[in-house]
Coordinates of C-alpha atoms in Angstrom, one line a residue:
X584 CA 113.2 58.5 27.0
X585 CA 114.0 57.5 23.2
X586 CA 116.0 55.0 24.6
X587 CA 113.0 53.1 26.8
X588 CA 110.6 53.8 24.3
X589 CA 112.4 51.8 21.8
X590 CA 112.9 49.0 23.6
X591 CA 109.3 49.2 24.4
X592 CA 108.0 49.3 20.8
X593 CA 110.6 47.2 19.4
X594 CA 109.4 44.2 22.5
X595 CA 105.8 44.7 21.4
X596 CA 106.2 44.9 17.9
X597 CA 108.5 41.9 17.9
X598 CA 106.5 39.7 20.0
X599 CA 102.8 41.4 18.6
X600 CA 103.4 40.9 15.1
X601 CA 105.1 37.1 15.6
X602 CA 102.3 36.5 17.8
X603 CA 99.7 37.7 15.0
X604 CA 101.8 35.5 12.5
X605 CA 101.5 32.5 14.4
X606 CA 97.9 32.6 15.0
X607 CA 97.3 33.7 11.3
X608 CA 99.2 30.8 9.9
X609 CA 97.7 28.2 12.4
X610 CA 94.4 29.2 11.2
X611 CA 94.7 28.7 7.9
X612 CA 96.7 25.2 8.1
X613 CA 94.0 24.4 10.3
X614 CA 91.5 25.1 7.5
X615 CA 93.2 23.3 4.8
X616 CA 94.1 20.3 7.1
X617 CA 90.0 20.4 7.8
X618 CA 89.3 20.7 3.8
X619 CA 91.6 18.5 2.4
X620 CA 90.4 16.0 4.8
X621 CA 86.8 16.7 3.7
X622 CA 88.5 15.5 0.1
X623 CA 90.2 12.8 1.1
X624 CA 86.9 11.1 2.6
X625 CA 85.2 12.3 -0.4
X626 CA 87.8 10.4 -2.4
X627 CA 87.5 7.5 -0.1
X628 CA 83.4 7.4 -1.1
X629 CA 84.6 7.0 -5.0
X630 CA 86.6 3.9 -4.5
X631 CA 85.4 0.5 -5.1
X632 CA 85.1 0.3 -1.2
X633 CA 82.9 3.4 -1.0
X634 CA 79.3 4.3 -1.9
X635 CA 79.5 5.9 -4.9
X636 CA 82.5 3.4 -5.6
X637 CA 80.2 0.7 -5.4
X638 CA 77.9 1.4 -8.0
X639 CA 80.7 2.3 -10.6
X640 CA 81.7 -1.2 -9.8
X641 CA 78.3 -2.5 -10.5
X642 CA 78.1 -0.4 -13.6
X643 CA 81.2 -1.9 -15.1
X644 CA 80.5 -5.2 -14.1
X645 CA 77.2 -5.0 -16.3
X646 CA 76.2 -5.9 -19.2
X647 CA 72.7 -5.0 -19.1
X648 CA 72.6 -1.5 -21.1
X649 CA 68.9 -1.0 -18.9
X650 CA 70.4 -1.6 -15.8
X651 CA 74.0 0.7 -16.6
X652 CA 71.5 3.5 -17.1
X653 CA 69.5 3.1 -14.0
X654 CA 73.3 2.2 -12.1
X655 CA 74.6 5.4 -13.9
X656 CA 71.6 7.5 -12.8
X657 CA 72.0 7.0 -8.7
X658 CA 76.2 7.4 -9.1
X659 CA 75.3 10.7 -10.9
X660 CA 72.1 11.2 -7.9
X661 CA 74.6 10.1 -5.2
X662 CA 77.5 12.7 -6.7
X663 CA 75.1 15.7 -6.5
X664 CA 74.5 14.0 -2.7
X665 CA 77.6 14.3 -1.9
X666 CA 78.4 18.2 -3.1
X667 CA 75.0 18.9 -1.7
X668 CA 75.5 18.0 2.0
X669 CA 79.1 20.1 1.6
X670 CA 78.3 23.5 0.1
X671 CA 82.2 24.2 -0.1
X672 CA 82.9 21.2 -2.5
X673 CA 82.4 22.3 -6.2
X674 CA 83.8 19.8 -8.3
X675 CA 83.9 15.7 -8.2
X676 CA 83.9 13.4 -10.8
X677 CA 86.3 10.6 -12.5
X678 CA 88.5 10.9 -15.2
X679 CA 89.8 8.4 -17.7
X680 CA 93.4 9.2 -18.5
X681 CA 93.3 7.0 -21.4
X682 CA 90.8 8.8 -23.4
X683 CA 91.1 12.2 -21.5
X684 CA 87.3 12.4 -21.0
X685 CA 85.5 13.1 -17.6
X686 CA 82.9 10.3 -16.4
X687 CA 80.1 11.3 -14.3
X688 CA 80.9 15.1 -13.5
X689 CA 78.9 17.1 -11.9
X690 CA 79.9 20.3 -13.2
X691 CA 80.7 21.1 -17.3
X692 CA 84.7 21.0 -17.2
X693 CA 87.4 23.7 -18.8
X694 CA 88.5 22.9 -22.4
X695 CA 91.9 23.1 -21.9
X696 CA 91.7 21.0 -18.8
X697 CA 95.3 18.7 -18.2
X698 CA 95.4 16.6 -15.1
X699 CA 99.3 16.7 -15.6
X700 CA 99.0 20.3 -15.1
X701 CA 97.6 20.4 -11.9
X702 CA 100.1 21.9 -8.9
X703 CA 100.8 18.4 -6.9
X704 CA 101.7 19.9 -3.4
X705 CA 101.8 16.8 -1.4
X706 CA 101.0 12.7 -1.8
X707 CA 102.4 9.5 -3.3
X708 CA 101.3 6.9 -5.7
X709 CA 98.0 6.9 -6.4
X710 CA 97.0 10.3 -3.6
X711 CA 97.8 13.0 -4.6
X712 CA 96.9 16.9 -2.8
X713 CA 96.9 20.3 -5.3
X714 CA 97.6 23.6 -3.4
X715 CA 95.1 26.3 -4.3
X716 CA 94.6 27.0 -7.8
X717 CA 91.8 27.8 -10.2
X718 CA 88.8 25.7 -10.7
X719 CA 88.3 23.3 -13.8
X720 CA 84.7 24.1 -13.4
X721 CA 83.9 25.9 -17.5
X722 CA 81.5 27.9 -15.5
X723 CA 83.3 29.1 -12.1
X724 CA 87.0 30.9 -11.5
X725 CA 87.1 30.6 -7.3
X726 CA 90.6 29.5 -6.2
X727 CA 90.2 25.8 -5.4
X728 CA 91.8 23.1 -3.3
X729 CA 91.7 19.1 -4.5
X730 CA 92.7 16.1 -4.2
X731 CA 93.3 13.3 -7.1
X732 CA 92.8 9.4 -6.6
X733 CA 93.9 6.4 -8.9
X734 CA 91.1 3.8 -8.7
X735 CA 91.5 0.3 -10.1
X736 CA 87.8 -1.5 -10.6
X737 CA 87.6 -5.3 -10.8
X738 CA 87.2 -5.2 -15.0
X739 CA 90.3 -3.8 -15.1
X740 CA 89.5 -0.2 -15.4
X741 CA 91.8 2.4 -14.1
X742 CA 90.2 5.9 -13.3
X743 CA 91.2 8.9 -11.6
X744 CA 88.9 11.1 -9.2
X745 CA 89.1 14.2 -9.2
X746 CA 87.8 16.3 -6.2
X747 CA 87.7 20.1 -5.6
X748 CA 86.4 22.2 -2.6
X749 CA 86.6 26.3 -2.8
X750 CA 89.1 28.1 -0.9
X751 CA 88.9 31.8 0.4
X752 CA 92.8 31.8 0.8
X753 CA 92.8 35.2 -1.5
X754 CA 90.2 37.1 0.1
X755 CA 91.6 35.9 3.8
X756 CA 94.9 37.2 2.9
X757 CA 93.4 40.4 1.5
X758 CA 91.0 40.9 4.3
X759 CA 94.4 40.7 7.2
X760 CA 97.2 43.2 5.1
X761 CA 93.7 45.8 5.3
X762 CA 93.2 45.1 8.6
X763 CA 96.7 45.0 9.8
X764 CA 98.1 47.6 7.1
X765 CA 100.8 44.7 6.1
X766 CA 101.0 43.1 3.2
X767 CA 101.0 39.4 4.4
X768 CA 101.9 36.4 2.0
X769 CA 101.3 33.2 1.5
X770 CA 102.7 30.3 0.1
X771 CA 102.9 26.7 -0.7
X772 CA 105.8 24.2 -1.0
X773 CA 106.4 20.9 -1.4
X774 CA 108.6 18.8 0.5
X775 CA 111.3 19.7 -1.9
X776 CA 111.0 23.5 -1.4
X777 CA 109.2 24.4 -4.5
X778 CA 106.7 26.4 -4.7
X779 CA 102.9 25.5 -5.9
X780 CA 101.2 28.5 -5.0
X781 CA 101.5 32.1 -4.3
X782 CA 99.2 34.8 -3.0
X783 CA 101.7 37.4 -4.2
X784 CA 103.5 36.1 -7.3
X785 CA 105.6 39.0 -8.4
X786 CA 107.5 38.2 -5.2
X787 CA 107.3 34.7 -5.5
X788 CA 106.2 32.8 -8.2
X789 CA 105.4 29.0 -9.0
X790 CA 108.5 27.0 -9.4
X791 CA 110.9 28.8 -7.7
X792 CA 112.4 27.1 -4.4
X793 CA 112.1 29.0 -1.1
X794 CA 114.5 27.2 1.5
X795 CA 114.0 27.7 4.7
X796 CA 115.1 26.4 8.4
X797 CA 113.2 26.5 11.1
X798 CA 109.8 27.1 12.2
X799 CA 110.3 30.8 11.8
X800 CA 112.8 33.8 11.2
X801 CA 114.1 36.4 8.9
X802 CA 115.7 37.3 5.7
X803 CA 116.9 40.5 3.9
X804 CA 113.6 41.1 2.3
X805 CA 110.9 39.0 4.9
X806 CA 109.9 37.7 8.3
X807 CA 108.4 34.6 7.9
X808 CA 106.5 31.8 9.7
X809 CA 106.2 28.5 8.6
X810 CA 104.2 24.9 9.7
X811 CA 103.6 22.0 8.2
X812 CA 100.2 20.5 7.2
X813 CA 99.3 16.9 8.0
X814 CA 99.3 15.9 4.7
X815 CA 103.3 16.8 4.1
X816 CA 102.8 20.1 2.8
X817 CA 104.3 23.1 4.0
X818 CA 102.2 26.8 4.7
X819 CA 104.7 29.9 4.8
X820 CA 103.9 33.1 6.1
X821 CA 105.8 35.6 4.8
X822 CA 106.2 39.8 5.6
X823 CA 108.1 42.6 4.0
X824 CA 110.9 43.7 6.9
X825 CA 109.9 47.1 5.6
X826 CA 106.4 46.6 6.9
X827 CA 107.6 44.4 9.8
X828 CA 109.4 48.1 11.0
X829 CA 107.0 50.1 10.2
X830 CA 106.1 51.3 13.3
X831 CA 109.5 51.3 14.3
X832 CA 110.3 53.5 11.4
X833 CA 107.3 55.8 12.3
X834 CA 108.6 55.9 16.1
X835 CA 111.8 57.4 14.9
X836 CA 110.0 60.1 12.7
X837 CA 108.1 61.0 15.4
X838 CA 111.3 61.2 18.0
X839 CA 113.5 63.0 15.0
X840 CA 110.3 65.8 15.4
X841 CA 110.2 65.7 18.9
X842 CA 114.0 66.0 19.4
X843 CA 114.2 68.6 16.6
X844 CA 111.4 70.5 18.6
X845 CA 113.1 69.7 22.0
X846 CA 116.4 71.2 20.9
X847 CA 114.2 74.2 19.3
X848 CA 112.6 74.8 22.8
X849 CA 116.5 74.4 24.8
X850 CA 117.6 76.7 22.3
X851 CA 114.7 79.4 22.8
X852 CA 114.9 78.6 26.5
X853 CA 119.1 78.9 26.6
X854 CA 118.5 82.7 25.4
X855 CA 116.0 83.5 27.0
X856 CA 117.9 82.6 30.5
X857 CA 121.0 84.0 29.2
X858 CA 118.9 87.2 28.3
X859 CA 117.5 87.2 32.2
X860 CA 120.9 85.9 33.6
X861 CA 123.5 87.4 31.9
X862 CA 122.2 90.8 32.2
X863 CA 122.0 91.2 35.8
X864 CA 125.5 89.0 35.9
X865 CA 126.8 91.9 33.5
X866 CA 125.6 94.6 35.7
X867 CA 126.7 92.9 38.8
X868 CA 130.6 93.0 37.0
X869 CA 129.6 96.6 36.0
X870 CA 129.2 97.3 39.9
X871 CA 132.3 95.3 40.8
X872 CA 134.2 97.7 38.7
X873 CA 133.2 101.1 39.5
X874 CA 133.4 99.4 43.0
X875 CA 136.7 99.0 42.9
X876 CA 137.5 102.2 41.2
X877 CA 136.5 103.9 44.3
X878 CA 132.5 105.0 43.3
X879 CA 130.7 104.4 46.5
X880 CA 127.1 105.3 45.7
X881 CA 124.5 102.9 45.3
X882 CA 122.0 102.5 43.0
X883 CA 118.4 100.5 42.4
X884 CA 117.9 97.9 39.9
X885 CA 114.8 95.9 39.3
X886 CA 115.8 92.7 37.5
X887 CA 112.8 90.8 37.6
X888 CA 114.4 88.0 39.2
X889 CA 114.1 88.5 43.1
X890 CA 117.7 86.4 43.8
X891 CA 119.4 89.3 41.7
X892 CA 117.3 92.0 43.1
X893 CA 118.6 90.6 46.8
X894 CA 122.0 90.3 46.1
X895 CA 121.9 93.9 44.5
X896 CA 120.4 94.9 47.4
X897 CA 122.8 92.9 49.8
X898 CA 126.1 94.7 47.3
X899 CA 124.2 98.5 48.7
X900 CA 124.2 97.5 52.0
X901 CA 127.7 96.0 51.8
X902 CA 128.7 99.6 50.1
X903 CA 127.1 101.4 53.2
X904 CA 129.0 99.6 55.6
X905 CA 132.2 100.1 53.9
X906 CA 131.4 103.8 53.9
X907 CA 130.7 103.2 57.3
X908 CA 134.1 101.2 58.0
X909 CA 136.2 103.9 56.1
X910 CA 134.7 106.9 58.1
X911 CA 135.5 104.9 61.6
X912 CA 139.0 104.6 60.4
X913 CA 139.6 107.6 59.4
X914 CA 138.4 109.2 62.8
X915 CA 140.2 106.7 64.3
X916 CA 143.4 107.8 62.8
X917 CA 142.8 111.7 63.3
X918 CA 142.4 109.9 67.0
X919 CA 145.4 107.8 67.0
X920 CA 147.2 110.8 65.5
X921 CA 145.6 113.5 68.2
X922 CA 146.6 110.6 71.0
X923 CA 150.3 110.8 69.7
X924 CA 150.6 114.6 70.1
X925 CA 149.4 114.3 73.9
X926 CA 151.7 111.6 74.1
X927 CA 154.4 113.6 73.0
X928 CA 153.0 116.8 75.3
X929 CA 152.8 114.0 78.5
X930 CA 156.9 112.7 77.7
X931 CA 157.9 116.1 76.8
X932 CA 156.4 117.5 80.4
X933 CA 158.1 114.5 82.7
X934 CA 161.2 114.7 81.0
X935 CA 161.2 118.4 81.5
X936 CA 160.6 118.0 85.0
X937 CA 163.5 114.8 85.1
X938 CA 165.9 118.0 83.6
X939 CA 164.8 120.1 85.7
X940 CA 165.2 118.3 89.2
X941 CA 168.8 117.0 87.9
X942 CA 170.0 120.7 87.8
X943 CA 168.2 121.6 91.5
X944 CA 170.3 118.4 92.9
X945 CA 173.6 119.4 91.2
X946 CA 172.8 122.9 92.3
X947 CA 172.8 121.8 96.0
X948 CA 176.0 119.8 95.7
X949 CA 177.7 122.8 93.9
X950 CA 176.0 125.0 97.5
X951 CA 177.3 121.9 99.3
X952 CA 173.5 121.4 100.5
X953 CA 173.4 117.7 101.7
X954 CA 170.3 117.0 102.6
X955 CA 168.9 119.2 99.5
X956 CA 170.6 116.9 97.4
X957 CA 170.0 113.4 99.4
X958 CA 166.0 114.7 99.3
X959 CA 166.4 115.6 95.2
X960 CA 167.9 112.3 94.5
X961 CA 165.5 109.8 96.1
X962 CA 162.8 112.4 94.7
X963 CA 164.3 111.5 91.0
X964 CA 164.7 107.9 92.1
X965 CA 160.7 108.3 93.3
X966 CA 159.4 109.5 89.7
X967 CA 161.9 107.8 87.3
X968 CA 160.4 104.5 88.9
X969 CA 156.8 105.7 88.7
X970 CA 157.1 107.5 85.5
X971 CA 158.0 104.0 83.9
X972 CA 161.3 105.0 82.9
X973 CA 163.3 102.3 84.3
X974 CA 164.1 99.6 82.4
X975 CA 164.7 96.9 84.6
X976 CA 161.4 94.4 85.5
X977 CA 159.9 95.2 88.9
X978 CA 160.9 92.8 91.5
X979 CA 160.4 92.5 95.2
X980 CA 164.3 94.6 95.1
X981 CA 163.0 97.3 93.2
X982 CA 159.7 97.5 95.2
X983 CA 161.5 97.8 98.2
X984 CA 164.0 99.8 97.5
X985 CA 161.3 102.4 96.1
X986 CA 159.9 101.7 99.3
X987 CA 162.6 102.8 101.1
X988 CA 163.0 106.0 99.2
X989 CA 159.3 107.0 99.8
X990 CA 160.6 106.6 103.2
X991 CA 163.3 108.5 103.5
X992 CA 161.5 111.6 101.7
X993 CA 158.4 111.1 104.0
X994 CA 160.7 111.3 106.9
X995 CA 162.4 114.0 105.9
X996 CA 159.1 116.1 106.6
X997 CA 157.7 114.1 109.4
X998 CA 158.8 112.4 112.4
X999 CA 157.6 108.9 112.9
X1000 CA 159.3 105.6 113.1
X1001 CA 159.6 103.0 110.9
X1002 CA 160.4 99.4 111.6
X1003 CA 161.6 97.3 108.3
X1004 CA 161.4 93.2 108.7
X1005 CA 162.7 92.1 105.6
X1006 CA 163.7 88.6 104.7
X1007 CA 166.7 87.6 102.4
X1008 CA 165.8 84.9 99.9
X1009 CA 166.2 84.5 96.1
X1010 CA 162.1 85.5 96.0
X1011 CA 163.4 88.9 95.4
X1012 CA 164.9 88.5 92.6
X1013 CA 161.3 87.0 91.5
X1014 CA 159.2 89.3 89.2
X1015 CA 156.3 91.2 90.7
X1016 CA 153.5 93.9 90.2
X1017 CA 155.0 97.2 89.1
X1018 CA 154.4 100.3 92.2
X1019 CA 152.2 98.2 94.8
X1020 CA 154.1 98.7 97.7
X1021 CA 154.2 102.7 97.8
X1022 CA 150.6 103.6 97.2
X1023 CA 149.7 101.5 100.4
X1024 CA 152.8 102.9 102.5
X1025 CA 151.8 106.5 101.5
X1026 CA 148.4 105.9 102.4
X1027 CA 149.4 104.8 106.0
X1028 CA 151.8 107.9 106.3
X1029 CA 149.1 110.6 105.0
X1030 CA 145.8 109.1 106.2
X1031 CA 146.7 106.9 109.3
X1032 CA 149.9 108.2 111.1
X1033 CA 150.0 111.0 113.7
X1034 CA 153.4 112.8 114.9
X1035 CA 155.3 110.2 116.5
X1036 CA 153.5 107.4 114.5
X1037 CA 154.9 104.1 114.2
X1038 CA 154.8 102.1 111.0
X1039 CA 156.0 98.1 110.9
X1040 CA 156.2 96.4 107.7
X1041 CA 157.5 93.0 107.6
X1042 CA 158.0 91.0 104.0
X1043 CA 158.5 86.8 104.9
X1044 CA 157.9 84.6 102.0
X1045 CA 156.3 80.8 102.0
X1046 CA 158.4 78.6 100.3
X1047 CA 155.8 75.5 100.9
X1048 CA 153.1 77.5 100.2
X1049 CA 154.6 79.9 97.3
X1050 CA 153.6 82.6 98.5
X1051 CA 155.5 85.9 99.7
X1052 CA 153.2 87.1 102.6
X1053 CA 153.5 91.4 103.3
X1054 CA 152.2 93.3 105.9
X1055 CA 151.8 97.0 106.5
X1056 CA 150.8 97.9 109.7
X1057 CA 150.3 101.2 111.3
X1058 CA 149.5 102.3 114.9
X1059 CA 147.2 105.5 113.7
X1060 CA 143.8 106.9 114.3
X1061 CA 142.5 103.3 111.9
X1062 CA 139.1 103.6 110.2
X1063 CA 135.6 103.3 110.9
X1064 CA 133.2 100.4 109.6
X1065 CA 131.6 102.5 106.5
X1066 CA 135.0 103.5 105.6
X1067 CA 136.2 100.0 105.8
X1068 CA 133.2 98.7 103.6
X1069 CA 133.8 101.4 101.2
X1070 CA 137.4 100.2 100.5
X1071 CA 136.9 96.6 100.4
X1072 CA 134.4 97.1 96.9
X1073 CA 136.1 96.1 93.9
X1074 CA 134.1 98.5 91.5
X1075 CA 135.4 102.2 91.7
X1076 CA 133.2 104.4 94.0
X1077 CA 133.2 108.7 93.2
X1078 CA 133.5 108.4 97.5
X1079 CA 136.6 106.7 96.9
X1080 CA 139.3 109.2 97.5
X1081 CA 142.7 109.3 99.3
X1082 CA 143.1 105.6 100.9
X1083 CA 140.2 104.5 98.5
X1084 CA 142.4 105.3 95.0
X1085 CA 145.7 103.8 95.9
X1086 CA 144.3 100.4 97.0
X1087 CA 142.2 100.4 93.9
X1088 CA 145.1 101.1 92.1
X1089 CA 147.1 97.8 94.1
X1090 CA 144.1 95.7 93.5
X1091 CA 144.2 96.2 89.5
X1092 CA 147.6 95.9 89.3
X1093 CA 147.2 92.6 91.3
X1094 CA 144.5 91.6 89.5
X1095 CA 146.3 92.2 86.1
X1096 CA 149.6 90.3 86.9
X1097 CA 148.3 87.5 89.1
X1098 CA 145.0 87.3 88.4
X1099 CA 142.7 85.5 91.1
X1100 CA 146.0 84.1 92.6
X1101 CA 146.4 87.4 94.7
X1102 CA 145.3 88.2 97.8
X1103 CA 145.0 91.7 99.7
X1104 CA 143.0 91.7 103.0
X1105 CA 142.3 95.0 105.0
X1106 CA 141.8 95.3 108.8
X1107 CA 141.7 98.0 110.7
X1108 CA 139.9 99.6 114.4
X1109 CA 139.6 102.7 115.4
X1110 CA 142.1 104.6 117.5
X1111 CA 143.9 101.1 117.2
X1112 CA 145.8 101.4 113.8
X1113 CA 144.9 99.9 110.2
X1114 CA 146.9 96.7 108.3
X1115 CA 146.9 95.9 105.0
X1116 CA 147.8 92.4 104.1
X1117 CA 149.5 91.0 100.7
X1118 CA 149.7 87.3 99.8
X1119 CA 151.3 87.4 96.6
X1120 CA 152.5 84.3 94.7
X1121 CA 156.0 84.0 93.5
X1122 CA 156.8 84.1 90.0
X1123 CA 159.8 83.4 88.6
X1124 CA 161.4 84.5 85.7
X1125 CA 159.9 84.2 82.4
X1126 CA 156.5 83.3 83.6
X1127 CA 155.3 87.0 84.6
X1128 CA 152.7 88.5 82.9
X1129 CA 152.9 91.7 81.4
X1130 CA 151.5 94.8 83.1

C-alpha cells in the first residue's frame, strides 16, 4: 500500500505541479509579449514616421513661436490620446539626454529619475525593453514595464521616448503561492544570465547570474521552468524543492501515523490471539500430559472458540474409546489366558488316554493276546492321526493307510467285505486334506451297511485332467430323497446328524485346502446302496494350503 501510494502521489505531483508551472509561466510571457508589444507600437507612433512623431518633426522644423505652441498643443492632446485609448499605459513622453529634461510628459516625473538606471532586459541600439520595475511617475509606485527609443529628427535633434505600461506581475505572483500554498517566483534575465528583476529578492536579487539549461529542471534549492519572450528575454519560474515535496512530505507523516497505528493494532491483535490461542493450546498440552500419565477421565472446557471446543471434545471421545480398547483387551487376555488352561485340560486328557492305550496294548503282548494288541495298535494309529499328533503332512499315503486301519478295527466287530482299488502313482506322495477319507468310510459302515455288506472303494487319478478321482460305494439300505437333500446343503442343519456331520466336516476341509477346485458329489437309491464321489486336484509339494 505505501508503496503504490507513493508512486501515485509522486506521478501526480510531478506531472500536476510541472503542469501548473508551465501554464503559469506561459501566461505571463504571453502578457508581457502582449504589453511590450503595446510599447513598441506606442514607440513606433513617436518616431518621425508616426503620428505624434510627425508633429515633433513639425515643431522642430518651425520657427514660428505661434505655430510651436499650437504644434506643441496637439503632440501633448495626441499623447493623452494615446494613454487614453490604453488604460494600462501610464507613462510616455521624450527625453533629451543632453539636458536630462523630459519634453512633453504626460505625467510629473521622479526627481531622482536616471535613464542609465533603468533595468535593460532585452534590445539593441536604439530599442531597448526594461523588465518590471517601479514607475518614474512622482505621483504613482505600480511596478511598471517599458520600452526606450532613440529618435533622430531632421534638425538634428536626438531624443529618447520613454514608454511605460503597469504590470500586475506582484499581485499575480502573490495571488498563485495563496492559491496553491507554494511560494512561486519569478524572474527576469537577460541573454547573458543576469538578472533584472525579482519577485522574491532575498533569494535572488538584481545582478546576480542564474544559469540555466534547458527549458526546465531542478536544482538543490528549486524546480524551475523557463521560456523565452519574443523580444530575447528570458521568464524563469522558480519553486522551493521543499514546497515542490510538500505533499510528499505530508504523505509520509501521514503513513509514519498509520504504520505506527497499524503496528499498534498487530500488536494488540498478536495478544489478544495469543491470549485466545495459547490458552486452549496450553491446556490441550496440559491434557496430553496427564494423558500420558495414565489419568483417563475427561473433563469440559468452554474456550470460546468452537475449533478448540471440538477438538476437546474429539480428545473425550478419543479417551472413551481408549477406555473402551483397554477393557476389550484385557477381557481378551483373561480369555486368551482361560482358553490356555482348557487347552492344557484338552492335551493333558488325549495324552492321558495315548498313555493309557500304550500300557493296554503292551499288556496284551505281555498275555500273548494278538488280536487285543493288533485291535490297540491300529486304535493308537486311529487317534494319534486324528488327534493331530503326527507330524508328517497328510498325503493320499497317510489317508489311506488311516483308511485301512479304520478298516481293520471296523472289521474286527463286523463282518462285511471290503474291496480296495488302489492305483500306484507318485500322486500319493502329493499333499491333501487332513482326515477326509474316514469320516465318509465310517459313515458307509455305521449308517449304510448291513451284515454281510459289501463296501468298494477305488482311488484312480487323472494325470490330463489333474485330478485324483475317489469313490466310495456301498451296497446298503441307501437313502431316501429328503435325506439326500438334507446332505447336499452347504449351511449346517440342527437335522444334520450321523451321515450329515462327517460330510460336513469333508466339505470344509475341502473347501479350506482347495477351495472351489474340489468336488464331492453324492448319489444314492434306496435298498440300492449310496456313493460318494471325490474329485480332488493334485497338489504337489510346497503349494498346499494350510489346514
Amino acid at each position: 500500500m505505501a508503496s503504490v501510494s507513493y508512486n501515485a502521489i509522486y506521478t501526480m505531483q510531478h506531472d500536476k505541479i510541472k503542469a501548473s508551472m508551465a501554464v503559469d509561466l506561459y501566461q505571463q510571457t504571453a502578457k508581457l509579449n502582449q504589453m511590450y508589444n503595446n510599447l513598441l507600437q506606442v514607440t513606433q507612433q513617436m518616431t518621425p514616421e508616426g503620428t505624434v512623431g510627425h508633429l515633433m518633426e513639425s515643431y522642430v522644423s518651425t520657427a514660428d513661436n505661434y505655430k510651436q505652441s499650437l504644434i506643441s498643443r496637439d503632440i501633448s492632446y495626441n499623447i493623452g490620446l494615446i494613454t487614453f485609448s490604453n488604460p494600462a499605459m501610464q507613462l510616455v513622453m521624450y527625453y533629451d539626454p543632453g539636458s536630462g529634461q523630459a519634453s512633453y510628459s504626460n505625467l510629473p516625473l521622479r526627481g531622482d529619475f536616471k535613464l542609465q538606471a533603468l533595468p535593460n532586459v532585452a534590445g539593441m541600439r536604439e530599442l531597448k525593453y526594461q523588465s518590471p520595475h517601479k514607475s518614474l511617475c512622482r505621483f504613482c509606485d505600480d511596478l511598471v514595464v517599458s520600452v526606450t527609443r532613440e529618435v533622430q529628427f531632421s534638425d538634428g535633434t536626438q531624443l529618447v521616448v520613454y514608454v511605460e505600461a503597469k504590470n500586475d506581475i506582484t499581485k499575480e505572483m502573490n495571488s498563485l503561492t495563496e492559491n496553491l500554498n507554494m511560494p512561486y517566483m519569478l524572474v527576469f534575465t537577460d541573454t547573458a544570465g543576469l538578472v533584472t528583476y525579482s519577485s522574491n529578492p532575498t533569494a535572488y536579487s538584481a545582478g546576480e547570474h542564474l544559469v540555466l539549461s534547458g527549458s526546465s529542471g531542478m536544482t538543490d534549492d528549486y524546480v524551475w521552468n523557463r521560456m523565452k519572450g519574443d523580444y530575447g528575454y528570458d521568464v524563469t519560474l522558480l519553486l522551493p524543492v521543499s514546497y515542490y515535496n510538500h505533499e510528499l512530505y505530508t504523505w509520509k507523516n501521514h503513513m509514519y501515523w498509520i504504520l505506527a497505528v497499524a503496528l499498534l493494532m498487530m500488536v494488540m491483535l498478536t495478544l489478544v490471539l495469543r491470549r485466545l490461542i495459547n490458552r486452549p493450546f496450553r491446556l490441550i498440552e496440559n491434557e496430553m500430559r496427564t494423558f500420558g500419565k495414565g489419568f483417563m477421565g475427561t473433563r469440559q472446557y468452554h474456550t470460546g472458540i468452537d475449533e478448540f471446543d471440538r477438538i476437546f471434545g474429539q480428545f473425550n471421545v478419543m479417551k472413551r474409546q481408549i477406555q473402551q480398547l483397554i477393557l476389550d483387551v484385557e477381557h481378551k487376555e483373561k480369555r486368551r489366558h482361560q482358553l490356555e488352561i482348557e487347552k492344557l485340560a484338552y492335551q493333558i486328557n488325549p495324552h492321558f488316554l495315548m498313555n493309557t492305550l500304550n500300557s493296554v496294548r503292551w499288556l496284551a503282548v505281555m498275555h500273548k493276546q494278538a488280536e487285543i494288541e493288533k485291535f490297540v495298535t491300529s486304535l493308537i494309529f486311529l487317534l494319534s492321526y486324528n488327534l493331530g499328533k503326527s507330524q508328517e503332512t497328510a498325503t493320499f499315503q497317510s489317508e489311506i493307510e488311516v483308511m485301512r486301519a479304520y478298516l481293520e478295527l471296523q472289521q474286527m466287530r463286523h463282518d462285511f467285505e471290503v474291496n480296495l482299488d488302489i492305483a500306484e502313482g507318485t500322486y500319493l506322495d502329493c499333499p491333501v486334506a487332513r482326515f477326509i477319507l474316514q469320516p465318509i468310510v465310517e459313515n458307509a459302515i455305521c449308517h449304510g451297511l448291513d451284515d454281510n455288506g459289501k463296501l468298494d472303494i477305488r482311488i484312480t487319478p487323472d494325470e490330463t485332467a489333474g485330478l485324483v478321482r475317489i469313490a466310495i460305494r456301498d451296497d446298503g439300505k441307501g437313502l431316501s430323497r429328503e435325506t439326500l437333500a438334507l446332505l447336499q446343503r452347504d449351511t449346517p442343519d440342527q437335522q444334520q446328524t450321523g451321515w450329515g456331520i462327517g460330510l460336513r466336516y469333508v466339505r470344509s476341509m475341502l473347501e479350506s485346502f482347495y477351495g472351489p477346485k474340489a468336488r464331492m458329489g453324492i448319489e444314492s437309491t434306496q435298498n440300492q446302496g449310496t456313493t460318494v464321489t471325490l474329485e480332488l486336484p493334485i497338489v504337489h509339494h510346497g503349494k498346499e494350503r494350510a489346514v
